[in-house]
């Protein structure tokens, strides 16, 4: 069971849609709202709380009020939402832009497990992002060269890579262990042979 963390502004629709989408997989809801709470935001919060009471009985709810103008204090307060023992759905479809950025930073710094989701304003789609996308690992020049070769080839075997890059086997496997641990390369078995494939984040980097 996961925890849904949702930013809330003047419109409750995005938060309620997130609650409907994830009602079966969450045990707790955390609503993040900007302080001071304006009248329209208070009304939206009331609608969300009413929806949870009516349709999500048994789910615990916590409201976190944050002053986005105090950037560092806001990030520290938001970082306390996240725990290494939980998994999160962080919905940033609604709310103040500064608050959304601060919540993203807090979630990324916490290194908690989960996804970031954003619903399009026209309600025609939803995108999900892994938090790792905001913490791209540094690469050595050799690691970058290997990664670029894997991306360009799609799926490729160790033998093909070693031959194409002309590097010693021991050196090659040391770099590959690093790339796999950084979640930039995945290893697969195809017809009893090992092949490497770049992850989506690796494709963005290259």
mmCIF file of C-alpha atoms in Angstrom, residues 33-112:
data_model
loop_
_atom_site.group_PDB
_atom_site.id
_atom_site.type_symbol
_atom_site.label_atom_id
_atom_site.label_comp_id
_atom_site.label_asym_id
_atom_site.label_seq_id
_atom_site.Cartn_x
_atom_site.Cartn_y
_atom_site.Cartn_z
ATOM 1 C CA UNK A 33 -1.439 23.371 0.445
ATOM 2 C CA UNK A 34 0.105 26.851 0.417
ATOM 3 C CA UNK A 35 -0.057 29.005 3.517
ATOM 4 C CA UNK A 36 -1.695 31.434 4.184
ATOM 5 C CA UNK A 37 -4.664 29.431 2.904
ATOM 6 C CA UNK A 38 -6.839 31.595 0.670
ATOM 7 C CA UNK A 39 -10.615 31.273 0.698
ATOM 8 C CA UNK A 40 -10.819 29.406 -2.631
ATOM 9 C CA UNK A 41 -8.090 26.970 -1.535
ATOM 10 C CA UNK A 42 -9.894 26.357 1.774
ATOM 11 C CA UNK A 43 -13.071 25.579 -0.169
ATOM 12 C CA UNK A 44 -11.175 23.145 -2.431
ATOM 13 C CA UNK A 45 -9.648 21.458 0.625
ATOM 14 C CA UNK A 46 -13.107 21.064 2.149
ATOM 15 C CA UNK A 47 -14.331 19.348 -1.027
ATOM 16 C CA UNK A 48 -11.362 16.930 -1.007
ATOM 17 C CA UNK A 49 -11.868 16.091 2.665
ATOM 18 C CA UNK A 50 -15.606 15.556 2.049
ATOM 19 C CA UNK A 51 -14.843 13.226 -0.874
ATOM 20 C CA UNK A 52 -12.433 11.165 1.232
ATOM 21 C CA UNK A 53 -14.948 10.903 4.078
ATOM 22 C CA UNK A 54 -17.736 9.799 1.729
ATOM 23 C CA UNK A 55 -15.903 7.460 -0.615
ATOM 24 C CA UNK A 56 -12.576 6.476 0.938
ATOM 25 C CA UNK A 57 -13.591 5.377 4.393
ATOM 26 C CA UNK A 58 -10.688 4.133 6.455
ATOM 27 C CA UNK A 59 -7.988 6.120 4.666
ATOM 28 C CA UNK A 60 -6.065 8.434 6.981
ATOM 29 C CA UNK A 61 -5.678 12.053 5.859
ATOM 30 C CA UNK A 62 -3.023 14.611 6.745
ATOM 31 C CA UNK A 63 -2.975 18.253 5.618
ATOM 32 C CA UNK A 64 0.433 19.935 5.400
ATOM 33 C CA UNK A 65 0.378 23.736 5.177
ATOM 34 C CA UNK A 66 3.557 25.334 3.846
ATOM 35 C CA UNK A 67 4.603 28.917 3.201
ATOM 36 C CA UNK A 68 6.234 28.693 -0.267
ATOM 37 C CA UNK A 69 7.930 32.094 0.155
ATOM 38 C CA UNK A 70 10.227 30.581 2.831
ATOM 39 C CA UNK A 71 11.933 28.242 0.403
ATOM 40 C CA UNK A 72 14.382 26.404 2.654
ATOM 41 C CA UNK A 73 11.943 26.038 5.565
ATOM 42 C CA UNK A 74 9.305 24.777 3.122
ATOM 43 C CA UNK A 75 11.617 22.115 1.653
ATOM 44 C CA UNK A 76 12.669 20.911 5.121
ATOM 45 C CA UNK A 77 9.033 20.656 6.214
ATOM 46 C CA UNK A 78 8.023 18.831 3.021
ATOM 47 C CA UNK A 79 11.001 16.474 3.228
ATOM 48 C CA UNK A 80 9.625 15.242 6.572
ATOM 49 C CA UNK A 81 6.612 13.814 4.713
ATOM 50 C CA UNK A 82 8.734 11.104 3.143
ATOM 51 C CA UNK A 83 10.097 7.957 4.755
ATOM 52 C CA UNK A 84 12.452 5.296 3.445
ATOM 53 C CA UNK A 85 9.925 2.659 4.579
ATOM 54 C CA UNK A 86 7.032 3.842 2.419
ATOM 55 C CA UNK A 87 6.292 4.085 -1.286
ATOM 56 C CA UNK A 88 4.719 7.265 -2.661
ATOM 57 C CA UNK A 89 2.603 8.614 -5.471
ATOM 58 C CA UNK A 90 3.425 12.327 -5.666
ATOM 59 C CA UNK A 91 0.733 14.109 -7.663
ATOM 60 C CA UNK A 92 1.713 17.659 -8.624
ATOM 61 C CA UNK A 93 -1.192 18.432 -10.968
ATOM 62 C CA UNK A 94 -2.640 21.292 -8.922
ATOM 63 C CA UNK A 95 -1.481 24.070 -6.661
ATOM 64 C CA UNK A 96 0.999 26.911 -6.593
ATOM 65 C CA UNK A 97 4.032 26.570 -8.893
ATOM 66 C CA UNK A 98 6.545 27.395 -6.151
ATOM 67 C CA UNK A 99 4.989 24.778 -3.870
ATOM 68 C CA UNK A 100 5.162 22.161 -6.625
ATOM 69 C CA UNK A 101 8.874 22.845 -7.202
ATOM 70 C CA UNK A 102 9.593 22.692 -3.463
ATOM 71 C CA UNK A 103 7.742 19.382 -3.134
ATOM 72 C CA UNK A 104 9.682 17.948 -6.089
ATOM 73 C CA UNK A 105 12.979 18.978 -4.471
ATOM 74 C CA UNK A 106 11.911 17.518 -1.106
ATOM 75 C CA UNK A 107 10.854 14.197 -2.658
ATOM 76 C CA UNK A 108 14.062 13.941 -4.688
ATOM 77 C CA UNK A 109 16.297 14.774 -1.711
ATOM 78 C CA UNK A 110 14.500 12.239 0.489
ATOM 79 C CA UNK A 111 15.395 9.439 -1.943
ATOM 80 C CA UNK A 112 12.051 7.841 -1.125
#
